[in-house]
Amino acid sequence: MSPRITFIGAGAWGTALAMAAARNAPQAEVCLHARDAAQAQAMNAARENARYLPGLPWPQGLQAISGSLAERVALSTPEDLWVVATPMSGLREALQALRGSSAPVAWLCKGFEATTGLMAHEVQAQVAPELVAGALSGPSFAQEVAQDLPTALVAASVHAQVRDALVRVFHGHHLRVYANDDIVGVEVGGAVKNVLAIATGLCDGLGLGLNARAALITRGLAEMTRLGVALGARAETFMGLSGLGDLVLTATGDLSRNRKVGGLLAQGLSLQQAVESLGHVAEGVYSARTVVARAKSLGVDMPIAQAVVELLDGRLQARQAVQVLMGRDPRGEGL
């Protein structure tokens, strides 16, 4: 029986990686699970996800499904793979549906759960601790992965079975997957970079120049590392794909939704107007407060992230946020 790779969530990123899996593992049965049966039928008929990735045809072997996942979960084997491709807000529900699966599970979402402040692996430990699970993360835009452009990702888990499964399914000619057992570091990097990208978009939107952008990215990386180390991560993880790599991409790439939010706020739009104009989820908007709250509980100083929260909450205007950051007392450069 062919291994089954099932993606839960038919957004842009889930679709793009399902396309990559179908290209890299043609012997597998690759399915993209959508909540809406009509959406699944439309995607199968068009052989593309017209809503999120229009004009990018699906490779042979990828199909969309809908309905209950209970039967697939009951029949899963250790050779199968589940990939949760929902936003962070949908992770808990997806993991509950996967309880009892014998197949490894990976999630793609990046952030802290808004209601609890938990990272994804902490949510999994609370909801379905029996699952063998981890994260697939790193600097990646869905559109470029769907176009089969060169990309490097990191498979993070304390379980070798999960890391090996992700490398086996996704590693190919145009997609490199590196393994890492520091899931705390990988998840902190994936969460904090979205918040920092809002700050960088604000910087660019205000026309503050490339010097300011470089300063924000560099000091933002220091903030990210401080928080990660306090949570138990290894400092060197933040010099890798899920730290520096994802931060640079999200803070500078024109396809970054979080960067766009910062740019729109710089233009004078309200937060609601900025988010509505995107049509997609910008995780940094939802995780910024939980990032700062988690940092404060640990005594970790994150002035850039704090300024983003005050901007999102309307306590600071765009230029005031810059003044607050530039007006801080001098200090040494270390973490």
CSV table of C-alpha atoms in Angstrom, one decimal:
chain,number,residue,atom,x,y,z
A,1,MET,CA,0.0,0.0,0.0
A,2,SER,CA,1.3,3.4,-1.0
A,3,PRO,CA,2.1,5.8,1.9
A,4,ARG,CA,-0.5,8.5,2.4
A,5,ILE,CA,0.5,12.2,2.9
A,6,THR,CA,-2.5,14.2,4.0
A,7,PHE,CA,-2.5,18.0,4.4
A,8,ILE,CA,-5.1,19.5,6.7
A,9,GLY,CA,-5.9,23.0,5.4
A,10,ALA,CA,-6.1,24.1,1.8
A,11,GLY,CA,-4.6,27.6,2.0
A,12,ALA,CA,-1.6,28.8,0.1
A,13,TRP,CA,1.1,27.2,2.1
A,14,GLY,CA,-0.6,23.9,2.5
A,15,THR,CA,-1.3,23.7,-1.2
A,16,ALA,CA,2.2,24.7,-2.1
A,17,LEU,CA,3.8,22.0,0.0
A,18,ALA,CA,1.3,19.4,-1.2
A,19,MET,CA,2.4,20.3,-4.7
A,20,ALA,CA,6.0,19.8,-3.6
A,21,ALA,CA,5.2,16.5,-2.0
A,22,ALA,CA,3.4,15.2,-5.1
A,23,ARG,CA,6.5,16.1,-7.2
A,24,ASN,CA,9.0,14.7,-4.8
A,25,ALA,CA,7.2,11.5,-3.7
A,26,PRO,CA,5.3,10.3,-6.8
A,27,GLN,CA,4.8,6.9,-5.2
A,28,ALA,CA,2.7,8.4,-2.4
A,29,GLU,CA,-1.0,9.2,-2.2
A,30,VAL,CA,-1.0,13.0,-1.6
A,31,CYS,CA,-4.3,14.6,-0.5
A,32,LEU,CA,-5.2,18.2,0.4
A,33,HIS,CA,-8.0,18.3,2.9
A,34,ALA,CA,-10.4,21.2,2.6
A,35,ARG,CA,-13.2,22.1,5.0
A,36,ASP,CA,-15.5,23.0,2.2
A,37,ALA,CA,-16.6,20.1,-0.1
A,38,ALA,CA,-17.4,22.5,-2.9
A,39,GLN,CA,-13.9,24.0,-2.7
A,40,ALA,CA,-12.3,20.5,-2.9
A,41,GLN,CA,-14.4,19.7,-6.0
A,42,ALA,CA,-13.5,23.0,-7.7
A,43,MET,CA,-9.8,22.5,-7.1
A,44,ASN,CA,-9.9,18.9,-8.5
A,45,ALA,CA,-11.8,20.1,-11.5
A,46,ALA,CA,-9.5,23.1,-12.2
A,47,ARG,CA,-6.3,21.2,-11.1
A,48,GLU,CA,-5.2,24.3,-9.2
A,49,ASN,CA,-6.1,26.3,-6.0
A,50,ALA,CA,-7.6,29.3,-7.8
A,51,ARG,CA,-8.3,31.1,-4.6
A,52,TYR,CA,-4.8,31.2,-3.2
A,53,LEU,CA,-2.4,30.1,-6.0
A,54,PRO,CA,-4.1,31.0,-9.2
A,55,GLY,CA,-2.4,29.9,-12.5
A,56,LEU,CA,-0.2,27.3,-10.8
A,57,PRO,CA,-1.3,23.9,-12.0
A,58,TRP,CA,-1.1,20.9,-9.7
A,59,PRO,CA,1.3,18.0,-10.4
A,60,GLN,CA,-0.2,14.7,-11.2
A,61,GLY,CA,-1.0,12.7,-8.1
A,62,LEU,CA,-2.3,15.5,-6.0
A,63,GLN,CA,-6.0,15.5,-5.1
A,64,ALA,CA,-8.3,17.4,-2.8
A,65,ILE,CA,-10.6,15.8,-0.3
A,66,SER,CA,-13.1,16.9,2.3
A,67,GLY,CA,-15.3,15.5,5.1
A,68,SER,CA,-14.3,13.6,8.3
A,69,LEU,CA,-10.8,12.6,8.7
A,70,ALA,CA,-11.6,9.9,11.3
A,71,GLU,CA,-11.3,6.9,8.9
A,72,ARG,CA,-7.9,8.1,7.6
A,73,VAL,CA,-6.7,8.5,11.1
A,74,ALA,CA,-7.9,5.1,12.2
A,75,LEU,CA,-6.2,3.5,9.2
A,76,SER,CA,-2.9,5.5,9.4
A,77,THR,CA,0.4,3.7,9.5
A,78,PRO,CA,3.9,4.8,10.6
A,79,GLU,CA,4.8,5.2,6.9
A,80,ASP,CA,2.1,7.8,6.4
A,81,LEU,CA,2.4,11.5,7.2
A,82,TRP,CA,0.0,14.2,8.5
A,83,VAL,CA,0.8,17.8,7.7
A,84,VAL,CA,-1.3,20.4,9.6
A,85,ALA,CA,-1.4,23.5,7.3
A,86,THR,CA,-3.9,25.6,9.3
A,87,PRO,CA,-3.1,29.0,10.8
A,88,MET,CA,-2.0,28.8,14.5
A,89,SER,CA,-5.6,29.3,15.5
A,90,GLY,CA,-6.6,26.0,13.9
A,91,LEU,CA,-3.8,23.9,15.3
A,92,ARG,CA,-5.5,22.7,18.5
A,93,GLU,CA,-8.6,21.5,16.6
A,94,ALA,CA,-6.5,19.7,14.0
A,95,LEU,CA,-4.4,17.9,16.6
A,96,GLN,CA,-7.5,16.8,18.5
A,97,ALA,CA,-8.7,15.2,15.2
A,98,LEU,CA,-5.4,13.4,14.8
A,99,ARG,CA,-5.4,11.8,18.3
A,100,GLY,CA,-4.6,8.1,18.0
A,101,SER,CA,-2.8,8.3,14.7
A,102,SER,CA,0.3,6.1,14.4
A,103,ALA,CA,1.7,8.3,11.6
A,104,PRO,CA,4.1,11.2,12.3
A,105,VAL,CA,2.6,14.7,12.4
A,106,ALA,CA,4.1,18.0,11.3
A,107,TRP,CA,2.7,21.5,11.5
A,108,LEU,CA,3.5,24.5,9.2
A,109,CYS,CA,2.0,27.3,11.4
A,110,LYS,CA,4.3,29.8,13.0
A,111,GLY,CA,3.4,31.8,16.1
A,112,PHE,CA,2.1,31.6,19.6
A,113,GLU,CA,-1.4,30.5,20.3
A,114,ALA,CA,-3.3,33.8,21.0
A,115,THR,CA,-5.5,32.5,23.8
A,116,THR,CA,-2.8,30.7,25.8
A,117,GLY,CA,0.6,32.0,24.7
A,118,LEU,CA,1.8,28.5,23.9
A,119,MET,CA,4.1,27.5,21.1
A,120,ALA,CA,2.9,24.8,18.7
A,121,HIS,CA,4.8,21.9,20.3
A,122,GLU,CA,3.4,23.0,23.7
A,123,VAL,CA,-0.1,22.9,22.3
A,124,GLN,CA,0.5,19.4,21.0
A,125,ALA,CA,1.9,18.3,24.4
A,126,GLN,CA,-1.3,19.5,26.0
A,127,VAL,CA,-3.8,18.2,23.4
A,128,ALA,CA,-2.3,15.0,22.0
A,129,PRO,CA,0.9,14.1,23.8
A,130,GLU,CA,0.9,10.6,22.3
A,131,LEU,CA,1.6,11.9,18.8
A,132,VAL,CA,5.0,11.7,17.3
A,133,ALA,CA,5.2,15.3,16.0
A,134,GLY,CA,7.3,18.3,14.9
A,135,ALA,CA,7.4,21.3,12.7
A,136,LEU,CA,8.4,22.1,9.2
A,137,SER,CA,9.6,25.7,9.0
A,138,GLY,CA,12.1,28.1,7.4
A,139,PRO,CA,12.3,30.9,4.9
A,140,SER,CA,9.7,30.2,2.3
A,141,PHE,CA,6.9,31.9,0.3
A,142,ALA,CA,4.1,29.7,-0.8
A,143,GLN,CA,4.1,31.1,-4.3
A,144,GLU,CA,7.8,30.3,-5.0
A,145,VAL,CA,7.5,26.7,-3.6
A,146,ALA,CA,4.4,26.1,-5.8
A,147,GLN,CA,6.5,27.4,-8.7
A,148,ASP,CA,9.2,24.8,-7.8
A,149,LEU,CA,11.8,27.5,-7.2
A,150,PRO,CA,14.8,26.7,-5.0
A,151,THR,CA,14.0,26.7,-1.3
A,152,ALA,CA,15.5,25.4,2.0
A,153,LEU,CA,13.5,24.3,5.0
A,154,VAL,CA,14.1,22.9,8.4
A,155,ALA,CA,12.4,19.8,9.9
A,156,ALA,CA,12.3,20.2,13.6
A,157,SER,CA,11.4,17.5,16.1
A,158,VAL,CA,12.8,15.7,19.1
A,159,HIS,CA,11.7,12.5,17.3
A,160,ALA,CA,14.0,11.2,14.5
A,161,GLN,CA,11.0,9.5,12.9
A,162,VAL,CA,9.4,12.9,12.2
A,163,ARG,CA,12.6,14.5,10.9
A,164,ASP,CA,13.3,11.5,8.7
A,165,ALA,CA,9.7,11.5,7.3
A,166,LEU,CA,9.8,15.2,6.4
A,167,VAL,CA,13.2,14.8,4.7
A,168,ARG,CA,12.0,11.8,2.8
A,169,VAL,CA,8.8,13.4,1.6
A,170,PHE,CA,10.0,17.0,0.8
A,171,HIS,CA,13.7,16.9,0.0
A,172,GLY,CA,14.2,17.0,-3.8
A,173,HIS,CA,16.0,18.8,-6.6
A,174,HIS,CA,14.5,22.3,-5.8
A,175,LEU,CA,13.7,21.8,-2.1
A,176,ARG,CA,16.3,21.1,0.5
A,177,VAL,CA,15.3,20.0,4.0
A,178,TYR,CA,17.7,20.1,6.9
A,179,ALA,CA,17.0,18.3,10.2
A,180,ASN,CA,17.2,20.0,13.6
A,181,ASP,CA,16.2,18.6,17.0
A,182,ASP,CA,15.8,22.1,18.6
A,183,ILE,CA,12.1,22.5,18.1
A,184,VAL,CA,11.9,25.3,20.7
A,185,GLY,CA,14.4,27.4,18.7
A,186,VAL,CA,12.8,26.7,15.4
A,187,GLU,CA,9.4,27.7,16.7
A,188,VAL,CA,10.5,30.8,18.4
A,189,GLY,CA,12.2,31.9,15.2
A,190,GLY,CA,9.1,31.3,13.2
A,191,ALA,CA,7.0,33.2,15.6
A,192,VAL,CA,9.1,36.2,16.4
A,193,LYS,CA,10.2,36.9,12.8
A,194,ASN,CA,6.6,37.8,11.9
A,195,VAL,CA,6.4,40.5,14.5
A,196,LEU,CA,9.8,41.9,13.5
A,197,ALA,CA,8.6,41.9,9.8
A,198,ILE,CA,5.8,44.3,10.8
A,199,ALA,CA,8.4,46.6,12.3
A,200,THR,CA,10.6,46.4,9.1
A,201,GLY,CA,7.6,47.1,6.9
A,202,LEU,CA,6.8,50.2,9.0
A,203,CYS,CA,10.4,51.3,8.6
A,204,ASP,CA,10.3,50.9,4.8
A,205,GLY,CA,6.9,52.5,4.6
A,206,LEU,CA,8.1,55.6,6.4
A,207,GLY,CA,11.1,55.8,4.1
A,208,LEU,CA,13.7,55.6,6.9
A,209,GLY,CA,16.3,54.0,4.6
A,210,LEU,CA,18.3,50.9,4.3
A,211,ASN,CA,20.5,51.7,7.4
A,212,ALA,CA,17.4,51.6,9.6
A,213,ARG,CA,16.2,48.4,8.0
A,214,ALA,CA,19.6,46.7,8.7
A,215,ALA,CA,19.5,47.9,12.3
A,216,LEU,CA,16.0,46.6,12.8
A,217,ILE,CA,16.8,43.2,11.4
A,218,THR,CA,20.1,42.8,13.4
A,219,ARG,CA,18.6,44.0,16.7
A,220,GLY,CA,15.5,42.0,16.0
A,221,LEU,CA,17.6,38.9,15.7
A,222,ALA,CA,19.1,39.7,19.1
A,223,GLU,CA,15.6,39.9,20.6
A,224,MET,CA,14.6,36.7,19.0
A,225,THR,CA,17.7,34.9,20.4
A,226,ARG,CA,17.2,36.3,23.9
A,227,LEU,CA,13.7,35.0,24.1
A,228,GLY,CA,14.6,31.6,22.5
A,229,VAL,CA,17.5,31.0,24.9
A,230,ALA,CA,15.3,31.9,27.9
A,231,LEU,CA,12.8,29.3,26.7
A,232,GLY,CA,15.4,26.6,26.4
A,233,ALA,CA,16.6,26.9,22.8
A,234,ARG,CA,20.1,26.8,21.5
A,235,ALA,CA,21.5,30.1,20.5
A,236,GLU,CA,23.1,28.7,17.3
A,237,THR,CA,19.6,27.8,16.0
A,238,PHE,CA,18.9,31.4,15.4
A,239,MET,CA,21.8,31.7,12.9
A,240,GLY,CA,20.0,29.1,10.8
A,241,LEU,CA,17.1,28.8,8.5
A,242,SER,CA,14.3,29.3,11.0
A,243,GLY,CA,16.1,32.3,12.6
A,244,LEU,CA,18.2,34.6,10.5
A,245,GLY,CA,17.0,33.0,7.2
A,246,ASP,CA,13.3,33.4,7.9
A,247,LEU,CA,13.7,36.8,9.5
A,248,VAL,CA,15.6,38.2,6.4
A,249,LEU,CA,13.0,36.8,4.0
A,250,THR,CA,9.9,37.9,5.9
A,251,ALA,CA,11.4,41.4,6.8
A,252,THR,CA,12.5,42.2,3.2
A,253,GLY,CA,10.5,40.1,0.8
A,254,ASP,CA,7.7,41.8,-1.2
A,255,LEU,CA,5.5,38.7,-0.8
A,256,SER,CA,5.6,39.0,3.0
A,257,ARG,CA,2.1,39.6,4.5
A,258,ASN,CA,3.5,40.8,7.8
A,259,ARG,CA,5.8,43.3,6.1
A,260,LYS,CA,2.9,44.6,4.1
A,261,VAL,CA,0.9,45.2,7.3
A,262,GLY,CA,3.7,47.4,8.6
A,263,GLY,CA,3.8,49.3,5.3
A,264,LEU,CA,0.1,49.9,5.4
A,265,LEU,CA,0.2,51.1,8.9
A,266,ALA,CA,2.9,53.6,7.9
A,267,GLN,CA,0.5,54.9,5.2
A,268,GLY,CA,-2.0,55.7,7.9
A,269,LEU,CA,-4.4,52.8,7.5
A,270,SER,CA,-5.9,51.4,10.7
A,271,LEU,CA,-5.0,47.9,11.7
A,272,GLN,CA,-8.4,46.6,10.6
A,273,GLN,CA,-8.1,48.2,7.2
A,274,ALA,CA,-4.5,46.8,6.8
A,275,VAL,CA,-5.6,43.3,7.7
A,276,GLU,CA,-8.7,43.3,5.6
A,277,SER,CA,-6.7,44.5,2.5
A,278,LEU,CA,-4.5,41.5,2.6
A,279,GLY,CA,-7.1,38.8,2.2
A,280,HIS,CA,-4.7,36.3,4.0
A,281,VAL,CA,-3.7,35.7,7.6
A,282,ALA,CA,-0.7,37.8,8.9
A,283,GLU,CA,0.3,35.8,11.9
A,284,GLY,CA,2.4,38.6,13.4
A,285,VAL,CA,-0.7,40.6,14.1
A,286,TYR,CA,-2.1,37.8,16.2
A,287,SER,CA,1.1,36.6,17.9
A,288,ALA,CA,2.8,39.9,18.7
A,289,ARG,CA,1.0,40.3,22.1
A,290,THR,CA,1.7,36.8,23.2
A,291,VAL,CA,5.3,37.1,22.2
A,292,VAL,CA,5.8,40.1,24.3
A,293,ALA,CA,3.7,38.7,27.2
A,294,ARG,CA,5.9,35.5,27.2
A,295,ALA,CA,9.0,37.6,27.1
A,296,LYS,CA,7.9,39.7,30.1
A,297,SER,CA,7.1,36.6,32.1
A,298,LEU,CA,10.7,35.6,31.6
A,299,GLY,CA,12.2,39.0,32.2
A,300,VAL,CA,13.4,39.2,28.6
A,301,ASP,CA,13.7,42.7,27.0
A,302,MET,CA,12.2,43.0,23.5
A,303,PRO,CA,11.8,46.7,22.7
A,304,ILE,CA,11.1,46.3,19.0
A,305,ALA,CA,8.4,43.7,19.6
A,306,GLN,CA,7.0,45.9,22.4
A,307,ALA,CA,6.8,48.9,20.0
A,308,VAL,CA,5.0,46.7,17.5
A,309,VAL,CA,2.4,45.8,20.1
A,310,GLU,CA,1.8,49.4,21.1
A,311,LEU,CA,1.5,50.3,17.4
A,312,LEU,CA,-1.0,47.5,16.8
A,313,ASP,CA,-3.0,48.5,19.9
A,314,GLY,CA,-3.1,52.1,18.8
A,315,ARG,CA,-1.1,53.4,21.8
A,316,LEU,CA,1.6,54.7,19.4
A,317,GLN,CA,1.5,56.2,15.9
A,318,ALA,CA,4.0,55.0,13.3
A,319,ARG,CA,6.6,57.8,13.8
A,320,GLN,CA,6.2,57.7,17.5
A,321,ALA,CA,7.2,54.1,17.5
A,322,VAL,CA,10.4,55.0,15.7
A,323,GLN,CA,11.1,57.8,18.2
A,324,VAL,CA,10.6,55.5,21.1
A,325,LEU,CA,13.1,53.0,19.8
A,326,MET,CA,15.7,55.6,18.8
A,327,GLY,CA,15.4,57.3,22.1
A,328,ARG,CA,16.4,54.4,24.2
A,329,ASP,CA,19.5,54.7,26.4
A,330,PRO,CA,22.8,53.5,25.0
A,331,ARG,CA,24.0,50.0,25.8
A,332,GLY,CA,26.4,47.3,24.8
A,333,GLU,CA,25.7,45.3,21.6
A,334,GLY,CA,25.6,41.8,23.2
A,335,LEU,CA,22.4,39.8,23.5
